[in-house]
C-alpha atoms as a printed R data frame, in Angstrom:
    type eleno elety resid chain resno       x       y       z
1   ATOM     1    CA   MET     A     1  26.875 -39.288   6.834
2   ATOM     2    CA   THR     A     2  24.991 -36.328   8.213
3   ATOM     3    CA   VAL     A     3  21.983 -35.203   6.349
4   ATOM     4    CA   SER     A     4  20.956 -31.957   6.694
5   ATOM     5    CA   THR     A     5  17.694 -30.786   8.712
6   ATOM     6    CA   ASP     A     6  17.203 -27.161   7.290
7   ATOM     7    CA   ALA     A     7  17.689 -24.988   4.478
8   ATOM     8    CA   PRO     A     8  21.227 -24.068   3.731
9   ATOM     9    CA   ALA     A     9  22.245 -21.419   5.630
10  ATOM    10    CA   VAL     A    10  24.405 -18.332   4.574
11  ATOM    11    CA   ALA     A    11  26.972 -16.996   6.802
12  ATOM    12    CA   SER     A    12  26.857 -13.219   7.139
13  ATOM    13    CA   VAL     A    13  29.825 -11.767   8.314
14  ATOM    14    CA   SER     A    14  29.743  -8.416   9.348
15  ATOM    15    CA   THR     A    15  33.118  -6.645   7.672
16  ATOM    16    CA   PRO     A    16  33.720  -3.135   6.354
17  ATOM    17    CA   ALA     A    17  32.724  -4.015   2.631
18  ATOM    18    CA   THR     A    18  29.784  -5.393   3.740
19  ATOM    19    CA   ARG     A    19  28.955  -2.510   6.105
20  ATOM    20    CA   LEU     A    20  30.128  -0.065   3.054
21  ATOM    21    CA   ARG     A    21  27.636  -2.275   0.263
22  ATOM    22    CA   SER     A    22  24.911  -1.695   2.949
23  ATOM    23    CA   LEU     A    23  25.269   2.238   3.238
24  ATOM    24    CA   GLY     A    24  25.404   2.088  -0.292
25  ATOM    25    CA   TRP     A    25  22.361   0.386  -0.904
26  ATOM    26    CA   ILE     A    26  20.705   2.661   1.664
27  ATOM    27    CA   ALA     A    27  21.623   5.567  -0.150
28  ATOM    28    CA   ARG     A    28  20.886   4.255  -3.361
29  ATOM    29    CA   ARG     A    29  16.982   3.458  -1.889
30  ATOM    30    CA   VAL     A    30  16.638   7.136  -0.147
31  ATOM    31    CA   GLY     A    31  18.329   8.316  -3.465
32  ATOM    32    CA   GLY     A    32  15.556   6.803  -5.778
33  ATOM    33    CA   GLY     A    33  12.702   7.738  -3.173
34  ATOM    34    CA   VAL     A    34  13.687  11.378  -3.496
35  ATOM    35    CA   PHE     A    35  13.584  10.916  -7.305
36  ATOM    36    CA   VAL     A    36  10.301   9.330  -7.114
37  ATOM    37    CA   LEU     A    37   8.847  12.213  -4.868
38  ATOM    38    CA   TRP     A    38  10.183  14.902  -7.320
39  ATOM    39    CA   ALA     A    39   8.473  12.547 -10.380
40  ATOM    40    CA   VAL     A    40   5.122  12.301  -8.381
41  ATOM    41    CA   ALA     A    41   4.826  16.314  -8.125
42  ATOM    42    CA   THR     A    42   6.110  17.089 -11.464
43  ATOM    43    CA   VAL     A    43   3.421  15.184 -12.850
44  ATOM    44    CA   ILE     A    44   0.777  16.318 -10.624
45  ATOM    45    CA   PHE     A    45   1.711  20.101 -11.239
46  ATOM    46    CA   PHE     A    46   1.227  19.854 -14.985
47  ATOM    47    CA   ALA     A    47  -2.101  16.942 -15.035
48  ATOM    48    CA   LEU     A    48  -3.948  19.184 -12.634
49  ATOM    49    CA   ARG     A    49  -2.885  22.521 -14.943
50  ATOM    50    CA   LEU     A    50  -4.416  20.523 -17.747
51  ATOM    51    CA   ILE     A    51  -7.961  19.379 -16.435
52  ATOM    52    CA   PRO     A    52 -10.337  22.271 -17.970
53  ATOM    53    CA   GLY     A    53 -11.023  25.054 -15.539
54  ATOM    54    CA   ASP     A    54  -9.544  27.977 -13.805
55  ATOM    55    CA   PRO     A    55  -8.203  27.244 -10.336
56  ATOM    56    CA   VAL     A    56  -8.897  30.718  -9.490
57  ATOM    57    CA   ASP     A    57 -12.788  29.294  -9.505
58  ATOM    58    CA   ALA     A    58 -11.721  26.810  -6.404
59  ATOM    59    CA   ILE     A    59 -10.062  29.946  -4.673
60  ATOM    60    CA   LEU     A    60 -13.249  32.167  -5.094
61  ATOM    61    CA   GLY     A    61 -15.662  29.333  -4.363
62  ATOM    62    CA   GLY     A    62 -16.548  27.742  -7.418
63  ATOM    63    CA   PRO     A    63 -17.733  28.788 -11.163
64  ATOM    64    CA   GLY     A    64 -20.735  30.622 -10.002
65  ATOM    65    CA   SER     A    65 -18.812  32.944  -7.600
66  ATOM    66    CA   GLN     A    66 -19.538  36.132  -9.983
67  ATOM    67    CA   ALA     A    67 -16.012  37.679  -8.604
68  ATOM    68    CA   SER     A    68 -15.028  41.001 -10.316
69  ATOM    69    CA   ALA     A    69 -12.154  41.389 -12.694
70  ATOM    70    CA   GLU     A    70 -10.290  43.354  -9.998
71  ATOM    71    CA   ALA     A    71 -10.831  40.578  -7.415
72  ATOM    72    CA   VAL     A    72  -9.702  38.151  -9.882
73  ATOM    73    CA   ALA     A    73  -6.519  39.569 -10.806
74  ATOM    74    CA   GLN     A    74  -5.876  40.369  -7.200
75  ATOM    75    CA   ILE     A    75  -6.061  36.377  -6.285
76  ATOM    76    CA   ARG     A    76  -4.015  35.593  -9.499
77  ATOM    77    CA   ALA     A    77  -1.140  37.879  -8.391
78  ATOM    78    CA   ASP     A    78  -1.253  36.793  -4.536
79  ATOM    79    CA   TYR     A    79  -1.239  33.094  -5.621
80  ATOM    80    CA   GLY     A    80   1.334  33.515  -8.383
81  ATOM    81    CA   LEU     A    81  -1.106  32.357 -11.190
82  ATOM    82    CA   ASP     A    82  -0.124  35.661 -13.317
83  ATOM    83    CA   GLN     A    83   3.466  34.271 -13.698
84  ATOM    84    CA   PRO     A    84   4.450  31.955 -16.550
85  ATOM    85    CA   LEU     A    85   3.872  28.317 -16.399
86  ATOM    86    CA   ILE     A    86   7.935  27.432 -15.682
87  ATOM    87    CA   VAL     A    87   7.805  30.118 -13.286
88  ATOM    88    CA   GLN     A    88   4.637  28.947 -11.257
89  ATOM    89    CA   TYR     A    89   6.391  25.414 -11.547
90  ATOM    90    CA   PHE     A    90  10.040  26.327  -9.985
91  ATOM    91    CA   LEU     A    91   7.984  28.312  -7.020
92  ATOM    92    CA   ALA     A    92   5.913  25.330  -6.288
93  ATOM    93    CA   MET     A    93   8.823  23.141  -6.180
94  ATOM    94    CA   GLY     A    94  11.060  25.292  -4.082
95  ATOM    95    CA   LYS     A    95   7.936  25.129  -1.420
96  ATOM    96    CA   LEU     A    96   7.457  21.749  -1.455
97  ATOM    97    CA   ALA     A    97  11.134  21.375  -0.959
98  ATOM    98    CA   VAL     A    98  10.495  22.938   2.433
99  ATOM    99    CA   ALA     A    99   7.260  20.865   2.834
100 ATOM   100    CA   ASP     A   100   5.257  23.989   2.148
101 ATOM   101    CA   PHE     A   101   1.833  22.905   1.023
102 ATOM   102    CA   GLY     A   102   0.072  26.472   1.021
103 ATOM   103    CA   THR     A   103  -3.202  26.940   1.944
104 ATOM   104    CA   SER     A   104  -6.584  25.011   0.596
105 ATOM   105    CA   TYR     A   105  -8.198  26.664  -1.718
106 ATOM   106    CA   ALA     A   106 -11.619  25.512  -0.608
107 ATOM   107    CA   LEU     A   107 -11.174  25.062   3.257
108 ATOM   108    CA   LYS     A   108  -9.027  27.974   3.593
109 ATOM   109    CA   VAL     A   109  -6.571  26.267   5.951
110 ATOM   110    CA   ALA     A   110  -3.226  24.877   6.053
111 ATOM   111    CA   VAL     A   111  -2.814  21.858   4.188
112 ATOM   112    CA   ALA     A   112  -0.001  20.070   5.845
113 ATOM   113    CA   PRO     A   113  -1.853  19.681   9.354
114 ATOM   114    CA   TYR     A   114  -5.568  18.844   7.806
115 ATOM   115    CA   VAL     A   115  -3.708  16.065   5.399
116 ATOM   116    CA   LEU     A   116  -1.857  14.457   8.091
117 ATOM   117    CA   THR     A   117  -5.081  14.278  10.149
118 ATOM   118    CA   GLN     A   118  -6.434  12.209   7.513
119 ATOM   119    CA   LEU     A   119  -3.622   9.938   7.038
120 ATOM   120    CA   TRP     A   120  -3.878   8.219  10.152
121 ATOM   121    CA   SER     A   121  -7.448   7.100   9.586
122 ATOM   122    CA   THR     A   122  -6.053   5.874   6.137
123 ATOM   123    CA   LEU     A   123  -2.892   3.885   7.671
124 ATOM   124    CA   VAL     A   124  -5.102   2.021  10.469
125 ATOM   125    CA   LEU     A   125  -7.295   0.668   7.803
126 ATOM   126    CA   THR     A   126  -4.408  -0.078   5.239
127 ATOM   127    CA   ILE     A   127  -2.290  -1.869   8.279
128 ATOM   128    CA   VAL     A   128  -5.327  -3.709   9.702
129 ATOM   129    CA   SER     A   129  -6.214  -4.763   6.126
130 ATOM   130    CA   LEU     A   130  -2.647  -5.772   5.121
131 ATOM   131    CA   VAL     A   131  -2.141  -8.196   8.781
132 ATOM   132    CA   VAL     A   132  -6.200  -9.422   7.441
133 ATOM   133    CA   ALA     A   133  -4.944 -10.304   4.327
134 ATOM   134    CA   TRP     A   134  -1.606 -12.078   5.438
135 ATOM   135    CA   LEU     A   135  -3.204 -14.308   8.262
136 ATOM   136    CA   GLY     A   136  -6.115 -15.523   5.685
137 ATOM   137    CA   ALA     A   137  -3.564 -16.063   3.138
138 ATOM   138    CA   LEU     A   138  -1.455 -18.082   5.454
139 ATOM   139    CA   ALA     A   139  -4.400 -20.029   6.970
140 ATOM   140    CA   LEU     A   140  -5.820 -21.158   3.512
141 ATOM   141    CA   THR     A   141  -2.332 -22.251   1.825
142 ATOM   142    CA   LEU     A   142  -1.300 -23.988   5.155
143 ATOM   143    CA   ALA     A   143  -4.894 -25.987   5.104
144 ATOM   144    CA   THR     A   144  -4.682 -26.760   1.827
145 ATOM   145    CA   SER     A   145  -1.303 -27.125   0.854
146 ATOM   146    CA   GLY     A   146   0.582 -30.504   0.544
147 ATOM   147    CA   ARG     A   147  -3.053 -31.898   1.089
148 ATOM   148    CA   GLY     A   148  -5.225 -34.208  -1.708
149 ATOM   149    CA   ARG     A   149  -6.217 -33.135  -4.972
150 ATOM   150    CA   VAL     A   150  -9.417 -31.740  -3.801
151 ATOM   151    CA   ALA     A   151  -8.153 -29.851  -1.129
152 ATOM   152    CA   ARG     A   152  -5.551 -28.127  -3.714
153 ATOM   153    CA   ALA     A   153  -7.729 -27.122  -5.799
154 ATOM   154    CA   LEU     A   154 -10.421 -26.394  -3.362
155 ATOM   155    CA   GLY     A   155  -7.849 -23.455  -2.099
156 ATOM   156    CA   SER     A   156  -6.651 -22.414  -5.496
157 ATOM   157    CA   GLY     A   157 -10.258 -21.963  -6.443
158 ATOM   158    CA   LEU     A   158 -11.040 -19.656  -3.427
159 ATOM   159    CA   GLU     A   159  -8.027 -17.593  -4.087
160 ATOM   160    CA   LEU     A   160  -8.298 -17.168  -7.619
161 ATOM   161    CA   LEU     A   161 -12.138 -15.806  -7.014
162 ATOM   162    CA   ALA     A   162 -10.895 -13.779  -3.882
163 ATOM   163    CA   ALA     A   163  -8.114 -11.772  -6.306
164 ATOM   164    CA   ALA     A   164 -10.551 -11.446  -9.237
165 ATOM   165    CA   VAL     A   165 -13.425  -9.642  -6.948
166 ATOM   166    CA   PRO     A   166 -13.666  -5.722  -7.273
167 ATOM   167    CA   HIS     A   167 -13.664  -3.642  -4.452
168 ATOM   168    CA   PHE     A   168 -16.948  -1.818  -5.530
169 ATOM   169    CA   TRP     A   169 -18.726  -5.242  -6.017
170 ATOM   170    CA   LEU     A   170 -17.647  -6.756  -2.923
171 ATOM   171    CA   ALA     A   171 -18.414  -3.558  -1.116
172 ATOM   172    CA   SER     A   172 -21.930  -3.224  -1.863
173 ATOM   173    CA   LEU     A   173 -22.280  -7.502  -1.266
174 ATOM   174    CA   LEU     A   174 -20.873  -7.196   2.347
175 ATOM   175    CA   ILE     A   175 -23.144  -4.161   2.689
176 ATOM   176    CA   ILE     A   176 -26.358  -6.296   1.826
177 ATOM   177    CA   LEU     A   177 -25.327  -9.071   3.754
178 ATOM   178    CA   LEU     A   178 -23.592  -8.434   6.676
179 ATOM   179    CA   SER     A   179 -25.490  -4.940   7.035
180 ATOM   180    CA   ASN     A   180 -28.968  -5.079   5.588
181 ATOM   181    CA   THR     A   181 -29.644  -8.731   5.901
182 ATOM   182    CA   LEU     A   182 -27.969  -9.929   9.144
183 ATOM   183    CA   HIS     A   183 -28.047  -6.676  10.504
184 ATOM   184    CA   TRP     A   184 -24.360  -7.474  12.097
185 ATOM   185    CA   LEU     A   185 -22.663  -4.314  10.948
186 ATOM   186    CA   PRO     A   186 -23.310  -0.930  10.398
187 ATOM   187    CA   PRO     A   187 -23.465   0.102   6.252
188 ATOM   188    CA   ILE     A   188 -21.089   3.028   6.780
189 ATOM   189    CA   SER     A   189 -17.856   3.427   8.928
190 ATOM   190    CA   VAL     A   190 -18.487   4.799  12.784
191 ATOM   191    CA   PRO     A   191 -16.321   5.431  14.823
192 ATOM   192    CA   GLY     A   192 -14.786   2.094  16.631
193 ATOM   193    CA   PRO     A   193 -14.027  -1.060  15.703
194 ATOM   194    CA   LEU     A   194 -17.248  -2.195  14.269
195 ATOM   195    CA   GLY     A   195 -17.126   0.396  11.615
196 ATOM   196    CA   LEU     A   196 -13.678  -0.703  10.475
197 ATOM   197    CA   VAL     A   197 -14.871  -4.112   9.517
198 ATOM   198    CA   LEU     A   198 -16.763  -3.879   6.502
199 ATOM   199    CA   PRO     A   199 -13.875  -1.593   5.000
200 ATOM   200    CA   VAL     A   200 -11.275  -4.299   5.904
201 ATOM   201    CA   LEU     A   201 -12.760  -7.583   4.774
202 ATOM   202    CA   THR     A   202 -13.465  -5.098   1.034
203 ATOM   203    CA   LEU     A   203  -9.651  -4.173   0.753
204 ATOM   204    CA   ALA     A   204  -8.635  -7.483   2.191
205 ATOM   205    CA   LEU     A   205 -10.299 -10.486   0.703
206 ATOM   206    CA   PRO     A   206  -8.677  -9.684  -3.003
207 ATOM   207    CA   LEU     A   207  -5.644  -9.221  -1.411
208 ATOM   208    CA   THR     A   208  -5.408 -12.438   0.421
209 ATOM   209    CA   GLY     A   209  -6.220 -14.190  -2.888
210 ATOM   210    CA   PHE     A   210  -3.210 -13.236  -4.051
211 ATOM   211    CA   LEU     A   211  -1.060 -13.409  -1.850
212 ATOM   212    CA   GLY     A   212  -2.253 -16.834  -1.291
213 ATOM   213    CA   GLN     A   213  -1.736 -17.727  -4.951
214 ATOM   214    CA   VAL     A   214   2.252 -16.443  -4.801
215 ATOM   215    CA   MET     A   215   2.293 -18.261  -1.197
216 ATOM   216    CA   ARG     A   216   0.740 -21.415  -2.540
217 ATOM   217    CA   GLU     A   217   3.776 -21.921  -5.087
218 ATOM   218    CA   SER     A   218   6.465 -21.349  -2.477
219 ATOM   219    CA   LEU     A   219   4.814 -24.039  -0.409
220 ATOM   220    CA   THR     A   220   4.637 -26.244  -2.890
221 ATOM   221    CA   ASN     A   221   8.580 -26.138  -4.115
222 ATOM   222    CA   ALA     A   222   9.628 -26.134  -0.399
223 ATOM   223    CA   TYR     A   223   7.392 -29.244   0.162
224 ATOM   224    CA   GLU     A   224  10.153 -30.601  -2.512
225 ATOM   225    CA   GLN     A   225  13.527 -29.743  -0.974
226 ATOM   226    CA   PRO     A   226  15.528 -32.353   1.335
227 ATOM   227    CA   PHE     A   227  15.192 -30.375   4.728
228 ATOM   228    CA   VAL     A   228  11.431 -31.460   4.471
229 ATOM   229    CA   LEU     A   229  11.929 -34.986   3.640
230 ATOM   230    CA   SER     A   230  14.587 -35.129   6.491
231 ATOM   231    CA   ALA     A   231  12.354 -33.472   9.049
232 ATOM   232    CA   ARG     A   232   9.800 -35.808   8.254
233 ATOM   233    CA   ALA     A   233  12.410 -38.663   8.385
234 ATOM   234    CA   ARG     A   234  12.936 -37.868  12.011
235 ATOM   235    CA   GLY     A   235   9.402 -38.675  13.152
236 ATOM   236    CA   GLU     A   236   8.376 -34.597  13.279
237 ATOM   237    CA   SER     A   237   4.478 -34.408  12.455
238 ATOM   238    CA   GLU     A   238   3.161 -32.554   9.578
239 ATOM   239    CA   TRP     A   239   1.701 -29.545  11.139
240 ATOM   240    CA   GLY     A   240   5.696 -28.723  12.682
241 ATOM   241    CA   VAL     A   241   7.084 -29.879   9.482
242 ATOM   242    CA   ARG     A   242   4.521 -26.807   7.989
243 ATOM   243    CA   LEU     A   243   5.063 -24.365  10.773
244 ATOM   244    CA   ARG     A   244   8.730 -24.871  11.384
245 ATOM   245    CA   HIS     A   245  10.340 -25.785   8.295
246 ATOM   246    CA   VAL     A   246   7.687 -24.602   5.565
247 ATOM   247    CA   LEU     A   247   6.331 -21.573   6.419
248 ATOM   248    CA   ARG     A   248   9.836 -19.131   6.394
249 ATOM   249    CA   HIS     A   249  10.591 -20.204   2.887
250 ATOM   250    CA   ALA     A   250   6.899 -19.670   1.480
251 ATOM   251    CA   ALA     A   251   6.280 -16.344   3.465
252 ATOM   252    CA   LEU     A   252   9.354 -14.855   1.556
253 ATOM   253    CA   PRO     A   253   7.453 -14.135  -1.527
254 ATOM   254    CA   GLY     A   254   4.472 -12.565   0.294
255 ATOM   255    CA   ILE     A   255   7.135 -10.181   2.238
256 ATOM   256    CA   SER     A   256   8.772  -8.910  -0.668
257 ATOM   257    CA   LEU     A   257   5.436  -8.282  -2.367
258 ATOM   258    CA   SER     A   258   4.245  -6.148   0.781
259 ATOM   259    CA   GLY     A   259   5.132  -3.460  -0.314
260 ATOM   260    CA   TRP     A   260   3.515  -3.282  -3.748
261 ATOM   261    CA   ALA     A   261   0.339  -4.435  -1.508
262 ATOM   262    CA   PHE     A   262   0.334  -1.867   0.859
263 ATOM   263    CA   GLY     A   263   0.418   0.655  -2.295
264 ATOM   264    CA   SER     A   264  -2.639  -1.506  -3.699
265 ATOM   265    CA   LEU     A   265  -4.404  -0.815  -0.437
266 ATOM   266    CA   LEU     A   266  -3.973   2.731  -0.381
267 ATOM   267    CA   SER     A   267  -5.228   3.168  -4.067
268 ATOM   268    CA   GLY     A   268  -8.059   0.701  -2.985
269 ATOM   269    CA   ALA     A   269  -8.879   3.356  -0.268
270 ATOM   270    CA   VAL     A   270  -9.988   5.638  -2.582
271 ATOM   271    CA   VAL     A   271 -13.233   3.610  -3.267
272 ATOM   272    CA   VAL     A   272 -13.730   2.157  -0.066
273 ATOM   273    CA   GLU     A   273 -13.751   5.078   1.890
274 ATOM   274    CA   THR     A   274 -15.972   6.791  -0.494
275 ATOM   275    CA   ILE     A   275 -18.704   3.785  -0.415
276 ATOM   276    CA   PHE     A   276 -18.195   3.616   3.570
277 ATOM   277    CA   ALA     A   277 -17.885   7.386   4.192
278 ATOM   278    CA   ARG     A   278 -14.992   6.534   5.936
279 ATOM   279    CA   PRO     A   279 -12.670   9.974   6.411
280 ATOM   280    CA   GLY     A   280  -9.020   9.126   5.209
281 ATOM   281    CA   LEU     A   281  -6.686  10.497   2.110
282 ATOM   282    CA   GLY     A   282  -8.275   8.444  -0.498
283 ATOM   283    CA   ARG     A   283 -11.700  10.445   0.226
284 ATOM   284    CA   THR     A   284  -9.822  13.787   0.759
285 ATOM   285    CA   LEU     A   285  -8.107  12.876  -2.524
286 ATOM   286    CA   LEU     A   286 -11.437  12.580  -4.401
287 ATOM   287    CA   SER     A   287 -13.016  15.817  -2.862
288 ATOM   288    CA   ALA     A   288  -9.797  18.023  -3.901
289 ATOM   289    CA   VAL     A   289  -9.735  16.808  -7.522
290 ATOM   290    CA   THR     A   290 -13.347  17.391  -7.970
291 ATOM   291    CA   ILE     A   291 -13.204  21.107  -6.637
292 ATOM   292    CA   ARG     A   292  -9.527  21.668  -8.143
293 ATOM   293    CA   ASP     A   293  -8.096  22.010  -4.897
294 ATOM   294    CA   ILE     A   294  -4.887  21.819  -6.290
295 ATOM   295    CA   PRO     A   295  -2.512  21.786  -2.918
296 ATOM   296    CA   VAL     A   296  -4.665  19.628  -1.243
297 ATOM   297    CA   VAL     A   297  -4.194  17.327  -4.047
298 ATOM   298    CA   THR     A   298  -0.475  17.402  -4.448
299 ATOM   299    CA   ALA     A   299   0.080  16.927  -0.446
300 ATOM   300    CA   VAL     A   300  -1.972  13.954  -0.472
301 ATOM   301    CA   ALA     A   301  -0.663  12.244  -3.714
302 ATOM   302    CA   LEU     A   302   3.041  13.230  -2.046
303 ATOM   303    CA   LEU     A   303   2.124  11.874   1.482
304 ATOM   304    CA   SER     A   304   0.859   8.519  -0.086
305 ATOM   305    CA   ALA     A   305   4.111   8.467  -2.068
306 ATOM   306    CA   LEU     A   306   6.219   8.712   1.056
307 ATOM   307    CA   THR     A   307   4.303   6.305   2.800
308 ATOM   308    CA   PHE     A   308   4.560   3.704   0.100
309 ATOM   309    CA   ILE     A   309   8.503   4.735  -0.299
310 ATOM   310    CA   ILE     A   310   9.092   3.857   3.386
311 ATOM   311    CA   VAL     A   311   6.953   1.001   3.466
312 ATOM   312    CA   THR     A   312   8.729  -0.550   0.583
313 ATOM   313    CA   ILE     A   313  12.425   0.284   2.118
314 ATOM   314    CA   ALA     A   314  11.158  -1.349   5.230
315 ATOM   315    CA   THR     A   315  10.136  -4.270   3.374
316 ATOM   316    CA   ASP     A   316  13.178  -4.756   1.833
317 ATOM   317    CA   VAL     A   317  15.062  -4.412   5.259
318 ATOM   318    CA   VAL     A   318  12.886  -7.818   6.550
319 ATOM   319    CA   ASP     A   319  13.344  -9.362   3.422
320 ATOM   320    CA   ARG     A   320  16.931  -9.195   4.052
321 ATOM   321    CA   ILE     A   321  16.592  -9.988   7.554
322 ATOM   322    CA   VAL     A   322  14.472 -13.227   7.143
323 ATOM   323    CA   ASP     A   323  16.374 -14.421   4.209
324 ATOM   324    CA   PRO     A   324  20.181 -13.592   4.407
325 ATOM   325    CA   ARG     A   325  20.915 -14.816   0.960
326 ATOM   326    CA   VAL     A   326  18.729 -11.557  -0.587
327 ATOM   327    CA   THR     A   327  21.965  -9.449   0.837
328 ATOM   328    CA   GLU     A   328  24.452 -11.924  -0.171
329 ATOM   329    CA   VAL     A   329  23.062 -11.728  -4.063
330 ATOM   330    CA   ALA     A   330  22.407  -8.045  -4.062
331 ATOM   331    CA   ALA     A   331  26.255  -7.456  -3.010
332 ATOM   332    CA   ARG     A   332  27.301  -9.652  -5.991
């Protein structure tokens, strides 16, 4: 009798039917992404106009500008603010359809190039934080899963504690400990790798706890599978079993959640970039909302949504590559 030495594999044969299903899947995801962008733009358009205050004040430099009635009327005409709300909406959607975000009310610069310069800083922060969170979760779960009760309880407790810590509290604690007390790191984000450490730790540690909780359950289930018992029967070492056979199956839920995790990091960047005085989309968005800079708010929100959509689709593709069974299930 032959004993299976690994997880059951699913044959994947490229046929016209499977290729057609793949193209249909891509088309549905792209169409869904376009719908999400439209929905985000629509919500932002109406939400910003429900906020008390007049956008003309932001254009003129604030409520204390003391502009004449003629100047206010001219600004309204120039920016189309004298039109009915529904007309303003369709004009705004038409411009967004051709990636025309207009000019910042406060900064008086083209919005698209300005926001793109802030995007890189936020992407660096979120990508590094996601990698650190993944490495931390893998290290913690691999080191404590399948061990004794004490090790499992310790790992689960650390994951639960990390996942429950708020970003603003963790940032304050890290500043007090690593900057003010030990003087190892600067309290604000400065250019270079050192300035990235505290913001990355603030974002990564809670996510490490969450990913660790998800992967721990998958690891526990994987240890009970026949291919693990077969590997141990052949005399393979415990770490060999963990790295060669169990890790791939434990990582699948984490891969599936990476798109959500990236979106969570983008939202957390608003708090982290503000606390550590780090340039980026989060800090730019907070400032723009405060002064009602509608073009900048719209551009930041849409760019964040687009980035999240791209990452989510890429995550789904990686998920299908790592586990071909996902493709087979989706095709049914």
